[in-house]
Coordinates of C-alpha atoms in Angstrom, one line a residue:
X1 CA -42.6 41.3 -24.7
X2 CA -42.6 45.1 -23.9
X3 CA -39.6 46.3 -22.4
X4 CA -40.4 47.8 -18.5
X5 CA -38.0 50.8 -17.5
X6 CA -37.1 50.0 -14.4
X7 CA -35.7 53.3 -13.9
X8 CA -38.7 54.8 -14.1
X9 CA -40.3 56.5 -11.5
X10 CA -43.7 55.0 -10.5
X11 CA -43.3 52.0 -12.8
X12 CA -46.4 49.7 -11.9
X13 CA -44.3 46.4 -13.2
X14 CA -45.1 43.2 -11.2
X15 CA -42.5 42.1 -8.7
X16 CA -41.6 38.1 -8.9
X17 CA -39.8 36.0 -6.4
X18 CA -37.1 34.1 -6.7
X19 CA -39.0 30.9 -6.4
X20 CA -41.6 32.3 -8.6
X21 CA -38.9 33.0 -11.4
X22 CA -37.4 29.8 -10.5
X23 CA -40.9 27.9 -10.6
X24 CA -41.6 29.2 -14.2
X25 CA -38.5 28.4 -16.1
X26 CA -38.7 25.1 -14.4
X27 CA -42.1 24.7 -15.7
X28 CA -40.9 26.5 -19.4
X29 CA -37.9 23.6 -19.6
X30 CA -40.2 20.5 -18.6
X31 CA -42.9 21.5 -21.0
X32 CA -40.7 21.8 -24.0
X33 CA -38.1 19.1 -23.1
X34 CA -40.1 16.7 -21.6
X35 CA -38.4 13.4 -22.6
X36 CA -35.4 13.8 -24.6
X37 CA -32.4 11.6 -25.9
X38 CA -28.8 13.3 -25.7
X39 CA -25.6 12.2 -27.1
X40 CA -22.4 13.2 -25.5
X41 CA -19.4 12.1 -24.0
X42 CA -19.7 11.0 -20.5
X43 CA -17.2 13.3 -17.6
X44 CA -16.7 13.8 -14.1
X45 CA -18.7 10.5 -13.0
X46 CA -19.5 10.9 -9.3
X47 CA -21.1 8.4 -6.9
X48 CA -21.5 9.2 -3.4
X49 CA -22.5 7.0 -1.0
X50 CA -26.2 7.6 -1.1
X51 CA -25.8 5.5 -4.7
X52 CA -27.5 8.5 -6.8
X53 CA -24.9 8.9 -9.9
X54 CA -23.7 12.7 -11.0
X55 CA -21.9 12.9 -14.3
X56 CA -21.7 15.4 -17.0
X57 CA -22.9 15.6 -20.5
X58 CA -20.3 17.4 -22.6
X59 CA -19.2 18.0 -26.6
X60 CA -16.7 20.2 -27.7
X61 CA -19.2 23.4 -26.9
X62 CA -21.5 22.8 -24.1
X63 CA -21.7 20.7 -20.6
X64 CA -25.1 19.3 -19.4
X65 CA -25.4 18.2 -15.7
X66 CA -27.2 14.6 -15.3
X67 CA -28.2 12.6 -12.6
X68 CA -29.4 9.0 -11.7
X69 CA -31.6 8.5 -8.9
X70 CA -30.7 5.7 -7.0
X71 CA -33.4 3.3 -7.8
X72 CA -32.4 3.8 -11.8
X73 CA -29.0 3.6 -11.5
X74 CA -29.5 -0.3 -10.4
X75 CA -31.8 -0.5 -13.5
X76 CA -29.4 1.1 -15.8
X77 CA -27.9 -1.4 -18.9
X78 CA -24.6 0.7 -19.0
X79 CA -22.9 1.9 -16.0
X80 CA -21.4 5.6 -17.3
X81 CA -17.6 5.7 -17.1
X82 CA -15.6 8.7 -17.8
X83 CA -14.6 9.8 -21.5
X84 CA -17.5 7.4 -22.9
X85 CA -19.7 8.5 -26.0
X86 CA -23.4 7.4 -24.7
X87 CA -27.0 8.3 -26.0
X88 CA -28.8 9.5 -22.7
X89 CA -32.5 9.5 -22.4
X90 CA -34.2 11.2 -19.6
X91 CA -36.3 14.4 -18.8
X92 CA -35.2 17.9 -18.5
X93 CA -35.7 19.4 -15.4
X94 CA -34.1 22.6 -13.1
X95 CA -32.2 22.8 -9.5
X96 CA -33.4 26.0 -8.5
X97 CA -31.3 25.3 -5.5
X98 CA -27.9 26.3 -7.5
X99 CA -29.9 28.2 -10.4
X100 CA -28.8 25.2 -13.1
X101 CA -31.0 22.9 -15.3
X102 CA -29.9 19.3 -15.5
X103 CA -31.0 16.1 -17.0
X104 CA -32.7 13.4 -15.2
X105 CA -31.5 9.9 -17.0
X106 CA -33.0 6.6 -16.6
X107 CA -31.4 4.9 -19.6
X108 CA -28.1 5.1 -21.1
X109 CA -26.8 3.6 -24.7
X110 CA -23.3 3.5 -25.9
X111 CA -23.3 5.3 -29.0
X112 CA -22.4 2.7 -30.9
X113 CA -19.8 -0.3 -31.4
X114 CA -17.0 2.1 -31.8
X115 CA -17.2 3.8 -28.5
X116 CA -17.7 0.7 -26.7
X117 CA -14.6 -0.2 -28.0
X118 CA -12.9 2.8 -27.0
X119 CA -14.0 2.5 -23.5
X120 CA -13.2 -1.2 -23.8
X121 CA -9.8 -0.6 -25.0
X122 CA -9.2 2.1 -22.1
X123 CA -10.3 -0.6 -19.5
X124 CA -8.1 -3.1 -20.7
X125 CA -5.1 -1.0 -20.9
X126 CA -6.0 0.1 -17.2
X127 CA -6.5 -3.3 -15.8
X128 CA -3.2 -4.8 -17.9
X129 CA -1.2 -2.0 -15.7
X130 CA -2.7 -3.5 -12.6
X131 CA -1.0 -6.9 -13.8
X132 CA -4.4 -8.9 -13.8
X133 CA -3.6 -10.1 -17.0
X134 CA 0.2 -11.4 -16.7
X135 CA 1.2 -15.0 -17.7
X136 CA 3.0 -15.5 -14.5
X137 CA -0.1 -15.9 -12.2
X138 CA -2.4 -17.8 -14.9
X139 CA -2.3 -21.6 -13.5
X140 CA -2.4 -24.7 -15.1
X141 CA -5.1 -26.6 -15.6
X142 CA -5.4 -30.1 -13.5
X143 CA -5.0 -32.9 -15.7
X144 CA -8.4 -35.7 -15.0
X145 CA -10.8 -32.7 -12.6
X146 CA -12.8 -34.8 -10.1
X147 CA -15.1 -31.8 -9.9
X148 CA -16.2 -29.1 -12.3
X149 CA -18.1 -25.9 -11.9
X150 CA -20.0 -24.2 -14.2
X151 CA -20.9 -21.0 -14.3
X152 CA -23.8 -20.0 -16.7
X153 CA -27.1 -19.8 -17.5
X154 CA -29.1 -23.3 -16.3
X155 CA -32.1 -23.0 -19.2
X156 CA -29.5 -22.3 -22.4
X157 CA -28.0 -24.6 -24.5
X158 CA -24.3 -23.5 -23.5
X159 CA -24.9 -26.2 -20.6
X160 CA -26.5 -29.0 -22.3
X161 CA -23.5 -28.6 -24.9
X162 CA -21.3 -29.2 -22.3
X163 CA -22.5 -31.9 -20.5
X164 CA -23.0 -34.3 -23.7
X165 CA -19.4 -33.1 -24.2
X166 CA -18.0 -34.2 -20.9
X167 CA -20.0 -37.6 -20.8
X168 CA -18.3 -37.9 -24.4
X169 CA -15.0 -37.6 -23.1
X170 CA -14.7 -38.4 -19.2
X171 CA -17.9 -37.9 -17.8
X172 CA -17.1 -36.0 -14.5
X173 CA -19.1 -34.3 -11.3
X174 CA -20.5 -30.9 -12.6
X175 CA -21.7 -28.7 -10.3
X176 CA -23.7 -25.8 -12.0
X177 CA -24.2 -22.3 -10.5
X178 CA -26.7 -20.4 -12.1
X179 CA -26.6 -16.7 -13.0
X180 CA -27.8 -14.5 -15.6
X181 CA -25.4 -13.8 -18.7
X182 CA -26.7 -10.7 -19.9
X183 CA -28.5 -7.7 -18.6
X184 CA -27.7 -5.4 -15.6
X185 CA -27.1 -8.6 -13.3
X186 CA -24.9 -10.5 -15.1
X187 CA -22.0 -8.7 -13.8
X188 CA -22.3 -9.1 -10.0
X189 CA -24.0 -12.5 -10.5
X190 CA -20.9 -14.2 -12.6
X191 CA -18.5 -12.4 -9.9
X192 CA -20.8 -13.7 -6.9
X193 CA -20.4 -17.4 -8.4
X194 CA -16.4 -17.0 -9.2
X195 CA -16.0 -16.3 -5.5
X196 CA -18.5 -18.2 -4.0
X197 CA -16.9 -21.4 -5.8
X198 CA -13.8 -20.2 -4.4
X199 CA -15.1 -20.0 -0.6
X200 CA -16.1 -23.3 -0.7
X201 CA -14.0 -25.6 1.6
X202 CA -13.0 -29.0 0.4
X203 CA -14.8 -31.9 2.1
X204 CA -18.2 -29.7 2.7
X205 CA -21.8 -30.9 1.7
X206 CA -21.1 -28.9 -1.9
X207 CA -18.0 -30.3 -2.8
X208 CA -15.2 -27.7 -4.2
X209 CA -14.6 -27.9 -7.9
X210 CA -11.3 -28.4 -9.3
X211 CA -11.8 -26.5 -12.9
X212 CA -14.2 -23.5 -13.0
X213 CA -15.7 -22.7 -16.9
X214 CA -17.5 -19.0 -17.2
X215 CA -19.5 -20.3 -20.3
X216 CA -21.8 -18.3 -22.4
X217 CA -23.1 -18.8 -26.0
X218 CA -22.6 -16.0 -28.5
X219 CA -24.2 -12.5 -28.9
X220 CA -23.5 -8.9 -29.6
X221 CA -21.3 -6.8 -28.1
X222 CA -24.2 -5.1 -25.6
X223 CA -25.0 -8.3 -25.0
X224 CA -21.5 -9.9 -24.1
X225 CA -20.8 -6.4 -22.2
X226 CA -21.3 -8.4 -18.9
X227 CA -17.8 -10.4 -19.2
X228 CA -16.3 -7.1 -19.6
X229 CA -16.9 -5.3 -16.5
X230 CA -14.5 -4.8 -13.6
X231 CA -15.5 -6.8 -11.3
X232 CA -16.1 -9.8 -13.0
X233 CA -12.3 -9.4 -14.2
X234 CA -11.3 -8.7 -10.8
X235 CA -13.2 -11.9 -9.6
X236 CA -11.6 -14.4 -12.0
X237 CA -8.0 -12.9 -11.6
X238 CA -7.9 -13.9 -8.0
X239 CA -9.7 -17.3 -8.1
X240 CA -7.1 -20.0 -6.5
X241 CA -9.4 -22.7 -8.7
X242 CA -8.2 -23.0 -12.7
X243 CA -10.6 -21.2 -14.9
X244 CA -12.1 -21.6 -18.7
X245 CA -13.2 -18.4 -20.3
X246 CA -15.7 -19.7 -22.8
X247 CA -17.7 -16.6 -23.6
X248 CA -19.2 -16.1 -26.7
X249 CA -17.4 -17.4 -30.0
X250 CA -14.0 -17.9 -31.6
X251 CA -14.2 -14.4 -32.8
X252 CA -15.8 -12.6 -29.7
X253 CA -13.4 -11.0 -27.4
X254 CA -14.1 -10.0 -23.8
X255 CA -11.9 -9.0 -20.9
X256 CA -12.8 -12.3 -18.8
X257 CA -10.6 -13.8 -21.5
X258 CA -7.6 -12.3 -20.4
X259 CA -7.8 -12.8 -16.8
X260 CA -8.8 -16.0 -17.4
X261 CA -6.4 -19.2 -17.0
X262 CA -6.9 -20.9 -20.5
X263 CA -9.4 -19.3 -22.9
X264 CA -11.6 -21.1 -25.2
X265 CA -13.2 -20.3 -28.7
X266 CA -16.4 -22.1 -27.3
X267 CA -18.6 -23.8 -24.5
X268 CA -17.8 -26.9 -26.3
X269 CA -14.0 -26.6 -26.6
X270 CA -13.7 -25.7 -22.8
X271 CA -15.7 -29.2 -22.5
X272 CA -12.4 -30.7 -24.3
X273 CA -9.7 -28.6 -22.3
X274 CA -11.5 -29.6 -19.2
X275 CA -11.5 -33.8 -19.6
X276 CA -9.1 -35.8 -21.3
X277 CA -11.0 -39.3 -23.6
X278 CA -11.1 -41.5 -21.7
X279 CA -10.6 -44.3 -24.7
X280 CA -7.0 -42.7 -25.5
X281 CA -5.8 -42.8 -21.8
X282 CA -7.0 -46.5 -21.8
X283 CA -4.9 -47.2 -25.0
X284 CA -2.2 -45.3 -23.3
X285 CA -2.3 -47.1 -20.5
X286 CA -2.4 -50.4 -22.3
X287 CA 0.7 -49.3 -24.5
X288 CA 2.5 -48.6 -21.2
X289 CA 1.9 -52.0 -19.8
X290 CA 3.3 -53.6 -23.2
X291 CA 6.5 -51.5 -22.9
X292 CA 6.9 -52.0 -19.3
X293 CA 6.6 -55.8 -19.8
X294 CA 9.0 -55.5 -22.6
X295 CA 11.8 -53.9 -21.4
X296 CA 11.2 -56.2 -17.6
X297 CA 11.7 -59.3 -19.8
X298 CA 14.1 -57.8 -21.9
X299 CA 16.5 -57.0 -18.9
X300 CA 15.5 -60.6 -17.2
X301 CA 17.2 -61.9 -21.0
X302 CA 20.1 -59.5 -20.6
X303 CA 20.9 -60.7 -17.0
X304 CA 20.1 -64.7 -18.6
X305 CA 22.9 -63.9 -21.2
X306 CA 25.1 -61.9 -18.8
X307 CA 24.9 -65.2 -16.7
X308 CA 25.4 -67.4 -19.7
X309 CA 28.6 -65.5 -20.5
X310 CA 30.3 -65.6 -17.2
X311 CA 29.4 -69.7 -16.9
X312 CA 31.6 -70.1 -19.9
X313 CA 34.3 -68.1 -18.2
X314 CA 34.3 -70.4 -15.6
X315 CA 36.0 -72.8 -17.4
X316 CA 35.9 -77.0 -17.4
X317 CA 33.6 -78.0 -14.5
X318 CA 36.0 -81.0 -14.2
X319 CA 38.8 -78.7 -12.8
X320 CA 36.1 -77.6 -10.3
X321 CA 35.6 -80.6 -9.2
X322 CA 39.4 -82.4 -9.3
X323 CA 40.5 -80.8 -5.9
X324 CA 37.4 -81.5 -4.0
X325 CA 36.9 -84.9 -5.0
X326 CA 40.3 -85.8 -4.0
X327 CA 40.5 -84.2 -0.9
X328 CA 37.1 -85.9 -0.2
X329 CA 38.7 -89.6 -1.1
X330 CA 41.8 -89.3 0.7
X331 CA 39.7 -87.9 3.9
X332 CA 36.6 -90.8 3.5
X333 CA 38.8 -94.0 3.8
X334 CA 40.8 -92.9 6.9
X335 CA 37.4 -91.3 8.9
X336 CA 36.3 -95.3 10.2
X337 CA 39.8 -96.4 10.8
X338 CA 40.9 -93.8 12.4
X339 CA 37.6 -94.3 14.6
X340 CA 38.0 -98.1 15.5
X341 CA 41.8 -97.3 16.0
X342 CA 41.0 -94.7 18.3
X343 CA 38.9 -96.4 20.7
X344 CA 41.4 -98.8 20.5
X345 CA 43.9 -96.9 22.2
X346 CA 42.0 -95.6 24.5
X347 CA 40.6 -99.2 25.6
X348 CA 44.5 -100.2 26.2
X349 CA 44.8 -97.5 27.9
X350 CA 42.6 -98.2 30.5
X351 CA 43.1 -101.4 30.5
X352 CA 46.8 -100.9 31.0
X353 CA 46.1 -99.1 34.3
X354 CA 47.1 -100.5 37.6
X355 CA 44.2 -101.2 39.6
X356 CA 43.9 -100.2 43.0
X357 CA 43.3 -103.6 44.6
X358 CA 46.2 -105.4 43.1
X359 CA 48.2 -102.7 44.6
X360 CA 46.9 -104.0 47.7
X361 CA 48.0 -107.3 47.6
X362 CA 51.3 -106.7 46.2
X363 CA 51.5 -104.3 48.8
X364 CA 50.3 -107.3 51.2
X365 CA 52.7 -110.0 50.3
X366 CA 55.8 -107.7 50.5
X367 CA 54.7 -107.0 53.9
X368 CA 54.3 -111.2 54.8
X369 CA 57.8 -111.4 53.5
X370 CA 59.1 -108.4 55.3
X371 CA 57.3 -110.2 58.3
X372 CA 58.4 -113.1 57.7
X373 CA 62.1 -112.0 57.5
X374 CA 62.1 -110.0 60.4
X375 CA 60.3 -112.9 62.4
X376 CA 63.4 -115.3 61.9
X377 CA 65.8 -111.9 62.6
X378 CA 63.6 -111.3 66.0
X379 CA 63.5 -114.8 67.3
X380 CA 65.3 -114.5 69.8
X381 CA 63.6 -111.1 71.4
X382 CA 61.2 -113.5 72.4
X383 CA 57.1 -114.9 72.0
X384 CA 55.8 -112.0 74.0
X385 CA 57.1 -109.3 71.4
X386 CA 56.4 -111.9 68.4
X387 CA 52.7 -112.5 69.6
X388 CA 52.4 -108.7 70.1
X389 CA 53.8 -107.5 66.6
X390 CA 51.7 -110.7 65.3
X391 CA 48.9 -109.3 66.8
X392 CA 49.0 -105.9 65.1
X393 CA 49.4 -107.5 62.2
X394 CA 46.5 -109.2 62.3
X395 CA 44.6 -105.5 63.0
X396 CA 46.0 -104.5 60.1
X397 CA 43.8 -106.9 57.8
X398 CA 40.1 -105.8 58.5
X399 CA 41.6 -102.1 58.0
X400 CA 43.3 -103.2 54.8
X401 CA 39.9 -105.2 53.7
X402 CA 37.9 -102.2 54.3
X403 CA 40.1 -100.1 52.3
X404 CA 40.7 -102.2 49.1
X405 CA 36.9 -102.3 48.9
X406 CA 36.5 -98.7 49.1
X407 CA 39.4 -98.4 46.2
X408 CA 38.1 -101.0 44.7
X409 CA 34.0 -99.2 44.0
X410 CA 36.0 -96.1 43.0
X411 CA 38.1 -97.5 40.7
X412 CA 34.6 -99.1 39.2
X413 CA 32.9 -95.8 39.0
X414 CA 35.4 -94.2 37.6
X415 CA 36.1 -96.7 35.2
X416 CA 32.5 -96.4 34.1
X417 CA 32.6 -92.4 33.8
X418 CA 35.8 -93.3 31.4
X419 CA 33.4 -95.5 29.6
X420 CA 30.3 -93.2 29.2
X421 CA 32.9 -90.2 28.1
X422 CA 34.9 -92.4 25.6
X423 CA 31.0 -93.5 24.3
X424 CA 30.0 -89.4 24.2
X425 CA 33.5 -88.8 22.3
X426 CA 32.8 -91.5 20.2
X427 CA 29.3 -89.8 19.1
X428 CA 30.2 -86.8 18.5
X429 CA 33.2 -87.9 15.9
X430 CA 30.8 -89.6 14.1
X431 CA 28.6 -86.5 14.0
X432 CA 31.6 -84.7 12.5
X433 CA 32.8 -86.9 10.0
X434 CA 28.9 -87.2 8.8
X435 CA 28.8 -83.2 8.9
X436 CA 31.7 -82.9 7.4
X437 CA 31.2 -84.8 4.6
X438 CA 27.7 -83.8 4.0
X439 CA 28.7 -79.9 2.8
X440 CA 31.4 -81.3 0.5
X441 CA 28.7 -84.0 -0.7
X442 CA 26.6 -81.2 -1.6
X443 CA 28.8 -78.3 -3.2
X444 CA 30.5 -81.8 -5.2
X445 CA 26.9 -82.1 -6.3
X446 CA 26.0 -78.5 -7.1
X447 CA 29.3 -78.3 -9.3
X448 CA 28.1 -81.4 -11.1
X449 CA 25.1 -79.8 -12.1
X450 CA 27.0 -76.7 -13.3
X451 CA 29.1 -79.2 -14.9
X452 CA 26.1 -80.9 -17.0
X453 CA 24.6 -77.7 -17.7
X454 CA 27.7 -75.8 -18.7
X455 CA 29.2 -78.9 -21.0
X456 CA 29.3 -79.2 -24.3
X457 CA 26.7 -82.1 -24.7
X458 CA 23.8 -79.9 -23.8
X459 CA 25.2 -77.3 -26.5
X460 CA 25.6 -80.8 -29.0
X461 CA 22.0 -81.0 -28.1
X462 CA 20.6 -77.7 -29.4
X463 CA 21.7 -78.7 -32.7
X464 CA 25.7 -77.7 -32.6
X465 CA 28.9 -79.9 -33.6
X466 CA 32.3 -80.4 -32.3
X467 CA 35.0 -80.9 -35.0
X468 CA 38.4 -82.8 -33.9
X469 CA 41.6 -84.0 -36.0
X470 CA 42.7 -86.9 -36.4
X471 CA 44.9 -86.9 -32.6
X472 CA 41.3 -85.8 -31.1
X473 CA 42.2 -81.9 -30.8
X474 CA 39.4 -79.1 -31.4
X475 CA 39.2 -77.4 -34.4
X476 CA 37.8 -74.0 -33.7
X477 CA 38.2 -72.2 -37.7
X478 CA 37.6 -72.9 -40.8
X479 CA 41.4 -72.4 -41.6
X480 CA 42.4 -75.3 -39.0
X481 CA 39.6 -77.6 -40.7
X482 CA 40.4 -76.6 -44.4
X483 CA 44.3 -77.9 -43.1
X484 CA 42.8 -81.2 -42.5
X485 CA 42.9 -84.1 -44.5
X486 CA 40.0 -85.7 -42.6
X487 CA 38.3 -84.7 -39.1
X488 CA 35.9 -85.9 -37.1
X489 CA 32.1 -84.5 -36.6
X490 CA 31.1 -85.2 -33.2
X491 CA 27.1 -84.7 -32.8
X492 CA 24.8 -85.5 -29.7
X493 CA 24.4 -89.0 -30.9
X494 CA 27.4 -89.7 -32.5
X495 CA 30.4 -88.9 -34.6
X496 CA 30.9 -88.9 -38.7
X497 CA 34.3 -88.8 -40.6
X498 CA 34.3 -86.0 -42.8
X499 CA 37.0 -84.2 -45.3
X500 CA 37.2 -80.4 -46.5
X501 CA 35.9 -79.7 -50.1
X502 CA 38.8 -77.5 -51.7
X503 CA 36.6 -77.1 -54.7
X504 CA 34.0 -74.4 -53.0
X505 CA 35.5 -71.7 -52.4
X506 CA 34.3 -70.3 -48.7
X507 CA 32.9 -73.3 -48.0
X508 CA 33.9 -76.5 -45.8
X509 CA 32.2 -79.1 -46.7

């Protein structure tokens, strides 16, 4: 290239324009860096709201601008995050609006497992200070779910793994929500079906699970980097339903896990922290009922023996009885006397009243004699007075007629209210002497029964003895026996004579 003096005067050089200059090192960088891969730490990520991504390309000497277009960035594997090692493949290309060159991306790579790590490491720490993963808010998982949803892919075997496990154990309502478990849209997808579960009202046409499980069958670490993105963390942190984290294998790790309620090594164990079997809860069952019934009819014994015990502290049912059954024959004997001798009384009673009527004619013949008397004493007064005083006496008989038969029909009614009254009184004392005696009949009764039960003879009959000396007293020890020359051996169907044996030692016979 030949150097032009600008300085000198009446140069011929060609003049360029800005856009020419522009133009030509645009076309110089996209002819020798057409498609090109970069590795480089990922810095200042921006995304403004028309969704084209800015970020820089950096190492320890250099910075390379790059951009996304909006139609890749939804196409891109790896979402760039600040401070992560990538492998960017794009085109070169030149803003000759700022005077820059800057690389187009359409594909972005972690470079390799150890800077996905990093970055997974730093996202961890950064959502564990946010206090998605502590112990306090992780819930506990409901013992026998009615309904369980499943989150995962509807053509794998992750599914059919757990099915056959649940029918297995308890087979239970699954409701499956599909969604893709790898790739660009597995992230929004599994968050979409955490919180569309959730949004689901009890009682509706889809019924709301009671147990989530985010399943997934094993795989790399690209390919598990789904369950490891913020908003799938974000969405099983604030589920209200329980959720299983079975992503991947025992030995696979992914940050669902954490914010998960219970994790599990596989599909297949989440299966068996979801369901109890339902054969041990039936022998459970079954066990309780047997303990139940045995401690019901061991406390119906106790109370039996309790019952037993305080009977024989009652003492003899004889003395029960000794009171009762004398009161009752010294009451019995005198009830029907008493009776007849009642009415007796009363009868002479009435009887013994003065009737009316012979009132009347006592009253009658003392008046005759008066009469009579004071006839002979007036005599002399002369007929006219006699005939006139003899004629008011004569008056004096219809009215004295008519009045001993009024007394008399009143003294019959009321002698016949005296009757029906004494009959009614007479009633009723029989009605208490039978009531009376009926109670007592029936407590003498129940304290018979006691008496039978409680005695000794039913005890003779259940195979025990009585032994009595010789002046018919109990002997209740060996010692008082072995004192003995001979006692008696009274049994429930007779008695035997026996003696100690002094020769065996311990023994009584």
């Amino acid at each position: 290239m030949d150097l032009i003096d600008d300085d000198a005067p009446g140069s011929n050089a060609h003049e360029f324009t800005v856009s020419e200059i522009s133009g030509a090192v645009k076309r110089v960088i996209e002819d020798q860096f057409g498609r090109v891969r970069v590795r480089g730490e990922i810095g200042r990520v921006a995304r403004p709201a028309s969704g084209h991504l800015y970020f820089d390309l950096k190492d320890d000497r250099a910075v390379i601008a790059a951009i996304t277009w909006k139609g890749q960035a939804a196409r891109l594997s790896q979402r760039p995050e600040e401070g992560m090692e990538v492998v960017a493949t794009g085109r070169m290309t030149t803003f000759p609006g700022q005077s820059k060159y800057q690389l187009i991306v359409d594909e972005i790579e972690p470079a390799g497992a150890g800077a996905l790590m990093a970055m997974l490491e730093r996202r961890r720490r950064a959502l564990a200070a946010e206090g998605l993963f502590d112990d306090a808010k992780k819930r506990a998982l409901p013992f026998l779910p009615e309904v369980i949803g499943v989150v995962t892919s509807p053509s794998g075997a992750v599914i059919r793994d757990i099915l056959h496990r649940l029918r297995e154990r308890f087979p239970s309502r699954v409701v499956i929500w599909p969604v893709a478990v790898q790739g660009a849209a597995c992230a929004p997808e599994v968050a979409a079906a955490i919180d569309g579960f959730n949004a689901l009202s009890p009682g509706g046409e889809v019924p709301r699970p009671d147990l989530l499980i985010v399943a997934r069958g094993g795989g790399s670490i690209e390919d598990l980097w789904g369950f490891n993105e913020e908003i799938v963390v974000r969405a099983a942190a604030r589920s209200r339903i329980p959720l299983i984290s079975a992503v991947g294998h025992e030995t696979d790790t992914t940050l669902i896990d954490f914010a998960a309620d219970r994790r599990a090594p596989t599909p297949t164990a989440a299966a068996e922290m979801a369901v109890p079997v339902r054969r041990d809860l039936a022998l459970r069952i079954s066990d309780s009922g047997g303990r139940m019934t045995r401690a019901l009819v061991g406390r119906a014994g106790l109370a039996a023996q309790r019952l037993r015990d305080l009977g024989r502290a009652l003492g003899r049912p004889a003395a029960l009885t000794t009171d009762a059954r004398q009161r009752f024959d010294l009451v019995g004997p005198r009830l029907e006397p008493g009776l007849a001798g009642l009415s007796l009384r009363k009868r002479a009673r009435l009887d013994a009243l003065p009737l009316p009527g012979a009132m009347l004619r006592q009253f009658t013949r003392a008046a005759a004699r008066d009469f009579a008397s004071l006839g002979a004493r007036l005599g002399p007064l002369g007929a006219p007075r006699i005939a006139q005083m003899g004629q008011r006496v004569a008056d004096y008989g219809p009215r004295l007629e008519a009045a001993r038969g009024r007394v008399l029909a009143q003294a019959k009614r009321d002698l016949a209210q005296s009757r029906a009254r004494l009959g009614g009184l007479a009633g009723r004392l029989d009605g208490i002497g039978a009531r009376g005696i009926t109670p007592w009949r029936e407590r003498l009764e129940r304290v018979d029964r006691l008496r039978v039960s409680l005695g000794y003879e039913q005890t003779l009959k259940r195979g025990f003895a009585v032994l009595r000396d010789g002046k018919g007293h109990v002997l209740t020890t060996a010692a008082e026996a072995g004192a003995e020359a001979r006692f008696e051996v009274v049994m429930q169907d007779g008695s035997l004579q026996a003696r100690p044996d002094t020769d065996r030692q311990g023994s009584l016979f």
